[in-house]
CSV table of C-alpha atoms in Angstrom, one decimal:
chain,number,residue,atom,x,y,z
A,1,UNK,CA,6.5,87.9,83.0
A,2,UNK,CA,8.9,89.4,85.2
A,3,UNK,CA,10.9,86.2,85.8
A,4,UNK,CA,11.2,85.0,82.2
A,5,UNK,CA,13.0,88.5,81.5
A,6,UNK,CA,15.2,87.7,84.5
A,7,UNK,CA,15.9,84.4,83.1
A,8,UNK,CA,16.4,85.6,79.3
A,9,UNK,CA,18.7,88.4,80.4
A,10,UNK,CA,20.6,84.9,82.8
A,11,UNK,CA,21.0,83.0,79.4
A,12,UNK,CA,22.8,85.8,77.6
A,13,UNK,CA,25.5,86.7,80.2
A,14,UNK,CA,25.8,83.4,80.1
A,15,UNK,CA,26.3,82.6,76.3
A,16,UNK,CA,28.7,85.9,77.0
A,17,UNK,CA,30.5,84.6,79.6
A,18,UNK,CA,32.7,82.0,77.6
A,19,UNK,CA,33.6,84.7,74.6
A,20,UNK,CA,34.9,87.2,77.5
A,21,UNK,CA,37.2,84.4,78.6
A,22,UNK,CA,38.3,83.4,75.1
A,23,UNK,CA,39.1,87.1,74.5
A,24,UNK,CA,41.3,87.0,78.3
A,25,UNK,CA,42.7,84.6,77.0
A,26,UNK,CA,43.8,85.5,73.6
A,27,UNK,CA,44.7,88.9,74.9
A,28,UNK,CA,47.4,86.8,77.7
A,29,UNK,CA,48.5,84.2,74.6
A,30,UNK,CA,49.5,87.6,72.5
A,31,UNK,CA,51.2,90.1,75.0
A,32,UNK,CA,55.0,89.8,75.1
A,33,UNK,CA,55.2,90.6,79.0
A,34,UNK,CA,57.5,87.9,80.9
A,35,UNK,CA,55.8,85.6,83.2
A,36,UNK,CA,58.3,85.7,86.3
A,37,UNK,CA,57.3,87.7,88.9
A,38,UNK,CA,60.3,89.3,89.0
A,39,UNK,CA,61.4,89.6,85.7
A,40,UNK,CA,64.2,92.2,86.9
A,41,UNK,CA,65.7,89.6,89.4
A,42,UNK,CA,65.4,87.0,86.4
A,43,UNK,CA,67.3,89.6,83.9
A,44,UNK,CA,70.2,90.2,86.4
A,45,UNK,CA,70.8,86.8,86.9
A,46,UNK,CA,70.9,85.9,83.0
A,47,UNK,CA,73.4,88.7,82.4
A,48,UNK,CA,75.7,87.3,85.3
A,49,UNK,CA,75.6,84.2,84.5
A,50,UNK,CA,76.6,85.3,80.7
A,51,UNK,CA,79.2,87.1,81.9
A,52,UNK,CA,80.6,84.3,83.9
A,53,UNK,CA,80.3,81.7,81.1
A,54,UNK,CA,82.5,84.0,79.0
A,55,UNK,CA,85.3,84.9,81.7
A,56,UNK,CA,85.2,80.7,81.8
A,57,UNK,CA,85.0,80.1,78.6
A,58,UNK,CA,89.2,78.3,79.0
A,59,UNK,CA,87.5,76.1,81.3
A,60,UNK,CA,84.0,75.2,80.0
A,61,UNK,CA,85.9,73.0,77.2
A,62,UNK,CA,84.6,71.6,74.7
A,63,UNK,CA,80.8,71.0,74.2
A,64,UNK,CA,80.7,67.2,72.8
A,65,UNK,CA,82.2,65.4,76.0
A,66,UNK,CA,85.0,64.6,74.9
A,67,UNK,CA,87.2,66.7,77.6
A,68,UNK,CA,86.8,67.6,80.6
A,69,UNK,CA,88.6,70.3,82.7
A,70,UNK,CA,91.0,70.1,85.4
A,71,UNK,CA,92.3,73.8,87.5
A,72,UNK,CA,95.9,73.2,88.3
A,73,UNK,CA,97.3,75.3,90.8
A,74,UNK,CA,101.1,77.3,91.6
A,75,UNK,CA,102.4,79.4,94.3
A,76,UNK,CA,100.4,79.9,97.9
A,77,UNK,CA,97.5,78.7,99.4
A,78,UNK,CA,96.6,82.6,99.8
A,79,UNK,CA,98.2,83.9,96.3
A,80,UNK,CA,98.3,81.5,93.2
A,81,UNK,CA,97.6,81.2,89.6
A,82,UNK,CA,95.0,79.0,88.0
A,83,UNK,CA,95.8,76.9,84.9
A,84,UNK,CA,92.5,74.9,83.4
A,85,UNK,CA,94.4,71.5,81.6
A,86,UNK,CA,92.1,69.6,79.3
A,87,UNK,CA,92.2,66.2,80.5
A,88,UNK,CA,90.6,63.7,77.4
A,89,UNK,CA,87.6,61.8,78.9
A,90,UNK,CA,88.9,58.4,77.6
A,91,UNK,CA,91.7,58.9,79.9
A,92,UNK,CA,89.9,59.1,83.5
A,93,UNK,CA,89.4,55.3,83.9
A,94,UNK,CA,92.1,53.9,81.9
A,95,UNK,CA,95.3,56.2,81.1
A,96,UNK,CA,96.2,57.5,84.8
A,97,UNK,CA,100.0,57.8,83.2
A,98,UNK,CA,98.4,59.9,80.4
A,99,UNK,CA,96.5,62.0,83.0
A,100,UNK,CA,99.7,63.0,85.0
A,101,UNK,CA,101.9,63.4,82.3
A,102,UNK,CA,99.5,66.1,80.7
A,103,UNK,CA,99.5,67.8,84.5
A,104,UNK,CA,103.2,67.7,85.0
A,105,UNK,CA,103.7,69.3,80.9
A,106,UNK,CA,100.9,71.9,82.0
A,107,UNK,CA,102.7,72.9,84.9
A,108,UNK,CA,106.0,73.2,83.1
A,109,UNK,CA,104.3,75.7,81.3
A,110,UNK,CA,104.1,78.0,84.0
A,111,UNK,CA,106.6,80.9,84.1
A,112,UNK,CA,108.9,80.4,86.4
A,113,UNK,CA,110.9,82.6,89.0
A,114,UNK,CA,114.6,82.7,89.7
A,115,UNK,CA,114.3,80.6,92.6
A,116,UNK,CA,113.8,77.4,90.6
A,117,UNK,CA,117.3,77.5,89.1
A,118,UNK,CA,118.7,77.0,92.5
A,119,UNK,CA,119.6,74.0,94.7
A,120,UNK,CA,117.4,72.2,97.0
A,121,UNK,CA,114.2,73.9,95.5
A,122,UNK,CA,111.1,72.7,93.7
A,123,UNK,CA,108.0,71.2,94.5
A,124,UNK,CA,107.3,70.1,98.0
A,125,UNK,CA,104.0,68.9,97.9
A,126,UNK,CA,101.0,68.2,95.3
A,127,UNK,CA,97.5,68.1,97.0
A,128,UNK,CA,94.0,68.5,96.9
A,129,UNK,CA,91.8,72.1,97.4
A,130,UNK,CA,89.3,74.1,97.0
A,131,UNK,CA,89.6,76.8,94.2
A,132,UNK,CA,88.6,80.4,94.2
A,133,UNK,CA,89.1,82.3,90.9
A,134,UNK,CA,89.1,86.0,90.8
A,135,UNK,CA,89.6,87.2,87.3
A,136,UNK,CA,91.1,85.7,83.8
A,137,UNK,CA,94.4,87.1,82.5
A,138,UNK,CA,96.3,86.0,79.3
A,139,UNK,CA,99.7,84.1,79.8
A,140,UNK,CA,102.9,84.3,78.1
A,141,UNK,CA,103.8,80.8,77.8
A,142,UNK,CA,104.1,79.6,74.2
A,143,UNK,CA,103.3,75.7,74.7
A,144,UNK,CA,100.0,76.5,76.5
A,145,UNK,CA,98.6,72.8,77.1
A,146,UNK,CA,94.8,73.3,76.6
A,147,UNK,CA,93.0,76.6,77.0
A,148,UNK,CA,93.8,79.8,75.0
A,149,UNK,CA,96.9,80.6,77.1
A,150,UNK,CA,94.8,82.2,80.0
A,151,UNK,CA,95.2,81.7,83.3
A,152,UNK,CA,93.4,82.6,86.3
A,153,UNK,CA,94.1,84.5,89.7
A,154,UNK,CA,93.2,82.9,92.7
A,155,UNK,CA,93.2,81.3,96.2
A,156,UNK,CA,93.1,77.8,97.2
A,157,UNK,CA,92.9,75.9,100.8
A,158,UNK,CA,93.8,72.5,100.8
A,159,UNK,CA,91.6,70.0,101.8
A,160,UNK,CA,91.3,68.6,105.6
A,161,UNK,CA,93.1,65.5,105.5
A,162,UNK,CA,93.6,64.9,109.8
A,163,UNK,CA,89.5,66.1,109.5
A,164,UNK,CA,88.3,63.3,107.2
A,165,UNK,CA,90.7,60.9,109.1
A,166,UNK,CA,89.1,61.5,112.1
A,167,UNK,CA,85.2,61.2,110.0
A,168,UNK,CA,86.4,57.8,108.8
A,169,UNK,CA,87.6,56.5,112.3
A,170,UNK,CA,85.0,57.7,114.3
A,171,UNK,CA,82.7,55.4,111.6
A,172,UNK,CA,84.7,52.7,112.3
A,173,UNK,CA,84.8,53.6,116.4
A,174,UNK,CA,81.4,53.2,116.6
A,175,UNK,CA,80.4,49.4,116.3
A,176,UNK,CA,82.0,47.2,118.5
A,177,UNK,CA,84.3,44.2,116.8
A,178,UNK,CA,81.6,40.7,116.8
A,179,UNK,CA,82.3,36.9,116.8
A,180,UNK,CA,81.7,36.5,113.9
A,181,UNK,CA,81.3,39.6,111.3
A,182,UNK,CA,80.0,39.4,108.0
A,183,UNK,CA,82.7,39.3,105.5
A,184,UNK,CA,82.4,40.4,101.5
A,185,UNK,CA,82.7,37.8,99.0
A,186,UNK,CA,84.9,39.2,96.1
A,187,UNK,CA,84.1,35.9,93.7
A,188,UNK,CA,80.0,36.2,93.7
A,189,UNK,CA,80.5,40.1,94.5
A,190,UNK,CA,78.2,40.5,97.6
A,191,UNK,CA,78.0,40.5,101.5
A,192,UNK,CA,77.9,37.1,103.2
A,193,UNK,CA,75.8,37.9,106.1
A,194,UNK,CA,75.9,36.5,109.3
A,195,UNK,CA,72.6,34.4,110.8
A,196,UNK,CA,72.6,37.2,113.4
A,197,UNK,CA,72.2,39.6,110.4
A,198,UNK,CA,69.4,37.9,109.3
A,199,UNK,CA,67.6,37.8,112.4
A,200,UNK,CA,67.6,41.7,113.3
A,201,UNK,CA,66.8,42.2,109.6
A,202,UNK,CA,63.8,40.1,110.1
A,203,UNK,CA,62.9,41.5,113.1
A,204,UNK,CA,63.0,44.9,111.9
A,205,UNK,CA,60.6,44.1,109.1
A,206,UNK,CA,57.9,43.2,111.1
A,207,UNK,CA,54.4,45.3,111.7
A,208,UNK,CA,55.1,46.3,115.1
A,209,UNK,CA,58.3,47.5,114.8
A,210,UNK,CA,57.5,49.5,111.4
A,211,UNK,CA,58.0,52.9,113.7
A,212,UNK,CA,61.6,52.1,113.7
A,213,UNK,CA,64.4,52.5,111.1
A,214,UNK,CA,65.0,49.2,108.9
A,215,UNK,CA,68.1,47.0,110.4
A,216,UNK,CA,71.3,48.1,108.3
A,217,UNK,CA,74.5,45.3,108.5
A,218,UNK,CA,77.1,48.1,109.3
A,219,UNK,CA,79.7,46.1,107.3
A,220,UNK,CA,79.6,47.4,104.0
A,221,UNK,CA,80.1,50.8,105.8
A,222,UNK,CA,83.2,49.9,108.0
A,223,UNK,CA,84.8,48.4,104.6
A,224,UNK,CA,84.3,51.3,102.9
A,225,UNK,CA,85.4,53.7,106.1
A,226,UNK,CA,88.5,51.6,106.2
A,227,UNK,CA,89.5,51.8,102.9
A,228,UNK,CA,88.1,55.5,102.6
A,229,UNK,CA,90.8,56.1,106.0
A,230,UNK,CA,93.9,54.1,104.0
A,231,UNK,CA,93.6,56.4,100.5
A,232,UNK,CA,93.6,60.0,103.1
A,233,UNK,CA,96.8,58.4,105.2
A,234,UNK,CA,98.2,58.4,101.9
A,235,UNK,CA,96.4,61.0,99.6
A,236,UNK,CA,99.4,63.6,100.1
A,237,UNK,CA,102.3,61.2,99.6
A,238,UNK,CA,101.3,59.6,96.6
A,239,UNK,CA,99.4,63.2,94.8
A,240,UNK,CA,103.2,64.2,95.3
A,241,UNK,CA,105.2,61.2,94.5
A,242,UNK,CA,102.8,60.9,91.0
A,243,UNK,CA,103.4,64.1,89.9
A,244,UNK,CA,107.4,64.2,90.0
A,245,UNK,CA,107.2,60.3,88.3
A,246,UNK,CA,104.4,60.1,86.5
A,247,UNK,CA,105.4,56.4,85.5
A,248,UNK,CA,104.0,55.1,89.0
A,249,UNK,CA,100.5,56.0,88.6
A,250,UNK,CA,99.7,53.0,85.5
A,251,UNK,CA,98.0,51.0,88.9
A,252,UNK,CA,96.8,53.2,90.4
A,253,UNK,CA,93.6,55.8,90.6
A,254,UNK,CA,95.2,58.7,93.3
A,255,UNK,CA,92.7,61.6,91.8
A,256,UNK,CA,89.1,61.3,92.6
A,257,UNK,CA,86.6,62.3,89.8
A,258,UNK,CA,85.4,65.4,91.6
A,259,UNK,CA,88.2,67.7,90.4
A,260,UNK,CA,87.4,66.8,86.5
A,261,UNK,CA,84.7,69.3,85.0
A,262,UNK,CA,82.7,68.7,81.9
A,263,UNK,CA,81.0,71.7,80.2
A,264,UNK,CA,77.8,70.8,82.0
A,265,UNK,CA,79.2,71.1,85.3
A,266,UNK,CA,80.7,74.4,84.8
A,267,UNK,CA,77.2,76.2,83.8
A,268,UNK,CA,75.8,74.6,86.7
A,269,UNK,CA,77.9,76.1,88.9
A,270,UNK,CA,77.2,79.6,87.4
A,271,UNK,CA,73.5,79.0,88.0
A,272,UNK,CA,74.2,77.5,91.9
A,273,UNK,CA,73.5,81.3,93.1
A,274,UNK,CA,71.3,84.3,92.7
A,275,UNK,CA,73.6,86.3,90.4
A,276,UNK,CA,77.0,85.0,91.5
A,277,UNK,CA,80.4,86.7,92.0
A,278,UNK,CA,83.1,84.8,90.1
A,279,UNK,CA,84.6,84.2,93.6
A,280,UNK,CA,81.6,82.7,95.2
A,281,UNK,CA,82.3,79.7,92.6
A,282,UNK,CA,84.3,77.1,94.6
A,283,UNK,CA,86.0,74.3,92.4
A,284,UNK,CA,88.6,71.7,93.3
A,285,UNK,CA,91.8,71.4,91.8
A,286,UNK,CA,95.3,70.1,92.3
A,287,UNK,CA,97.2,72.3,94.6
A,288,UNK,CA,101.2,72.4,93.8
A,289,UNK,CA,103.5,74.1,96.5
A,290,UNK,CA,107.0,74.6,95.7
A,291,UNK,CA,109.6,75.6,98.5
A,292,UNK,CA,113.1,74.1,99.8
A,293,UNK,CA,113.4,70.6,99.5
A,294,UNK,CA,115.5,70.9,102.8
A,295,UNK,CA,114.3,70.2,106.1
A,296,UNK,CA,115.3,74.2,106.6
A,297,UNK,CA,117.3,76.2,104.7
A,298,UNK,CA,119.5,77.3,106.7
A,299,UNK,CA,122.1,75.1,105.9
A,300,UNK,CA,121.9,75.8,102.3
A,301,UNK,CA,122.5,80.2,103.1
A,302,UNK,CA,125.6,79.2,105.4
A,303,UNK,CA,127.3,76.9,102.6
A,304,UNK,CA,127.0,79.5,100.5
A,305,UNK,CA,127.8,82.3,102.6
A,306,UNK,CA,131.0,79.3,103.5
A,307,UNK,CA,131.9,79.3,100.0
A,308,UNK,CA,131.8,82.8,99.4
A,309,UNK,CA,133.7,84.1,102.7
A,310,UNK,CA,136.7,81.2,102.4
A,311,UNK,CA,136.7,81.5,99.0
A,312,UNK,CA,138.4,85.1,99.1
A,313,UNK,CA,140.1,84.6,102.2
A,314,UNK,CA,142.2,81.6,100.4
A,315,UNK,CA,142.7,84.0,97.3
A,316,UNK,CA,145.0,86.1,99.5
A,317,UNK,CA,146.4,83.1,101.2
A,318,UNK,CA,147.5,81.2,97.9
A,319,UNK,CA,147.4,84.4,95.5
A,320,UNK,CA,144.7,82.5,92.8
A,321,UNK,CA,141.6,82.2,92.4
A,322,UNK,CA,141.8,78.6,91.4
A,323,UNK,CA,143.5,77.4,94.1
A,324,UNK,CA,141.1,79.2,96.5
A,325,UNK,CA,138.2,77.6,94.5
A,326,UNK,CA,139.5,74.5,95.5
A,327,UNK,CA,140.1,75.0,98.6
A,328,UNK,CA,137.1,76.3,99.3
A,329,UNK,CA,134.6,73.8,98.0
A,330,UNK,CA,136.5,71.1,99.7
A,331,UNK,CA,136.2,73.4,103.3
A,332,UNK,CA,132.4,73.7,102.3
A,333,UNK,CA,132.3,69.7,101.4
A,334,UNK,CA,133.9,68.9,105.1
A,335,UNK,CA,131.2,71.2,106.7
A,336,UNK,CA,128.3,69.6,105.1
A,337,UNK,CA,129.2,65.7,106.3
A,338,UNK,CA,129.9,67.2,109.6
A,339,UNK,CA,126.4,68.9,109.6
A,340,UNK,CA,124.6,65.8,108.1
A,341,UNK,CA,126.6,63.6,110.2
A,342,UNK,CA,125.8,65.5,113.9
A,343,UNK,CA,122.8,66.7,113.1
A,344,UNK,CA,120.5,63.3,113.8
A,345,UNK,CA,123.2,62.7,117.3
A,346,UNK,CA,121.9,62.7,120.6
A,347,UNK,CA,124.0,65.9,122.4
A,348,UNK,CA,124.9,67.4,119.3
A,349,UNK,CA,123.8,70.3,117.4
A,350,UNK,CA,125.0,71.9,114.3
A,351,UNK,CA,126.0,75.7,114.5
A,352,UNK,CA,123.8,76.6,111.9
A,353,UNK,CA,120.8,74.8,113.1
C-alpha cells in the first residue's frame, strides 16, 4: 500500500517536472537581462568603438564600395598631419596615373609654410609607414580632395626597408644553387619541376615517412623572394619619383593594396581591441618628407649671406644699387661653379663645406 503511494506521489513530480522547466524557460525567453557575462565590459567597448567610428567618420568613406581610403601624410616622422584621400576602387588595378594624380592634388591642398617659396626646397622623399592618429581637427583648405576638410594629427615611422631586404635575402641564402633548378613556365602558367622534385615529393608521401613535413620545391619561394627583394631596392626611389611625375606610374603598380581602406576595414580595426584608444589603431599610409633638395644647405645660407654682404659693399663702391646688383649676382654666380666644380675633387674642399 505503502509503495503504490510512493509511486503515485513519483508520477506527479514527474508530470510536474516538465511544466517547471517550461515556466524556466519562459521566465529566461521574457527577461530583458543581457547574456554576456560581463555586460559592463561589453557596454564600454560599444561606446568606444562608437566614438571611434565618429572621429573616423573622413576615413570610413563611403558605405557601397565604391572608394576606399588612403592616409596621406606631411611634415615629420614624429610630428605630422593626416589627410584621408578617397581613392575610387575602379582605379586600384587599372588607373595608377589617376591614383597619383589624386595624391599629388590632395597634398597640394595642404597649407603650406614659408619655407616652400624658397630655393632648393620641397619634397625629398615619398615612402611607406605606419600611421598613428591622435585626434581630428578641421582644415582650412578650400579644394579639400575627399573628406569634409578634416585632417588628422599624428605620428608616422616609416617602414624597414634594409630589414625586409635582409628577410628576402636570407630566403634566398638558404638553398644552395642546383644543376638543374626548376624553372616557371610563363606560357602554361606553372612550375616545370625537375625529376629530382618528383622524386623527394614522392618519397615524402609515403607511409613511413608520414611523421615528416610534405617535400616543398623551394622555387616558387625564391622567385617570389627575388622579386619581393628587387620592388624594396626600389620602393623609395620610385614612391618618390611617382609622386613629383605622376605620368610614369601608367606601367607600373609601386603602392601595395595594404595602404587602401574600405569601410569594412576601418570598423574592424576599431573592434581589433578591448575598448581601443584612437592611438592604438595603426594604419599605413604614404609618408611625404619635405626638406632641402641640397646635399646640405649650407651652400645655399652662404650665397645668400654672399649676395647680401657684396651687394652693399658694391653700392658704396659704384654709388647704385643697380650696379651693385649686378655685381653682386655675378660674384655669387662665380662662387657657386667654383663650389660645384671643387667640391667632387680629390684635395679640395669648399670653404663653406
Amino acid at each position: 500500500m505503502d509503495f503504490g503511494n510512493n509511486s503515485s506521489s513519483n508520477e506527479n513530480l514527474l508530470a510536474q517536472s516538465p511544466s517547471r522547466e517550461n515556466e524556466g524557460q519562459e521566465d529566461w525567453n521574457s527577461s530583458d537581462e543581457p547574456t554576456h557575462k560581463y555586460p559592463k565590459l561589453v557596454r564600454q567597448h560599444r561606446d568606444r568603438a562608437e566614438k571611434l567610428e565618429e572621429i573616423l567618420e573622413p576615413i570610413l568613406g563611403p558605405e557601397n564600395g565604391e572608394s576606399c581610403v588612403l592616409l596621406l601624410c606631411c611634415g615629420t616622422p614624429s610630428a605630422c598631419r593626416v589627410l584621408p584621400v578617397l581613392i575610387p576602387i575602379s582605379t586600384i588595378a587599372t588607373d595608377n596615373f589617376g591614383q597619383w594624380s589624386l595624391i599629388k592634388d590632395s597634398w597640394n591642398t595642404f597649407d603650406k609654410s614659408w619655407r616652400h617659396w624658397l630655393p632648393c626646397y620641397g619634397v625629398q622623399q615619398v615612402s611607406l609607414a605606419s600611421v598613428s592618429l591622435l585626434a581630428k581637427i578641421g582644415s582650412s583648405g578650400s579644394n579639400r580632395f575627399g573628406d569634409n576638410h578634416s585632417e588628422f594629427p599624428g605620428a608616422c615611422t616609416p617602414e624597414d626597408l634594409e630589414g625586409q631586404m635582409q628577410e628576402q635575402q636570407a630566403i634566398i641564402d638558404q638553398v644552395p644553387d642546383r644543376a638543374f633548378p626548376c624553372y616557371y613556365d610563363w606560357e602554361f602558367g606553372f612550375f616545370d619541376h625537375h625529376r629530382e622534385c618528383h622524386k623527394r615529393s614522392d618519397a615524402s608521401c609515403s607511409d613511413f615517412e608520414s611523421y615528416e613535413s610534405p617535400y616543398e620545391c623551394s622555387a616558387k619561394k625564391i622567385m617570389e623572394a627575388k622579386r619581393r627583394l628587387l620592388q624594396l631596392s626600389r620602393r623609395k626611389l620610385f614612391l618618390t619619383l611617382a609622386f613629383r611625375r605622376p605620368e610614369v606610374t601608367a606601367a607600373n603598380d609601386l603602392i601595395p593594396e595594404s595602404p587602401f581602406y574600405s569601410h569594412q576595414d576601418v570598423l574592424a580595426l576599431c573592434g581589433s581591441w578591448d575598448c581601443p584608444s584612437l592611438y592604438e589603431l595603426t594604419f599605413r599610409g604614404l609618408m611625404v618628407e619635405e626638406g632641402w633638395l641640397l646635399s646640405s644647405p649650407s651652400p645655399f645660407f652662404a650665397a645668400i649671406s654672399i649676395l647680401l654682404m657684396s651687394t652693399t659693399l658694391f653700392r658704396f663702391m659704384f654709388g647704385g644699387w643697380d650696379a651693385a646688383w649686378g655685381a653682386a649676382s655675378c660674384l655669387v654666380t662665380i662662387a657657386m661653379f667654383g663650389y660645384q666644380y671643387t667640391k667632387d675633387q680629390p684635395g679640395h674642399r669648399a670653404p663653406w663645406k
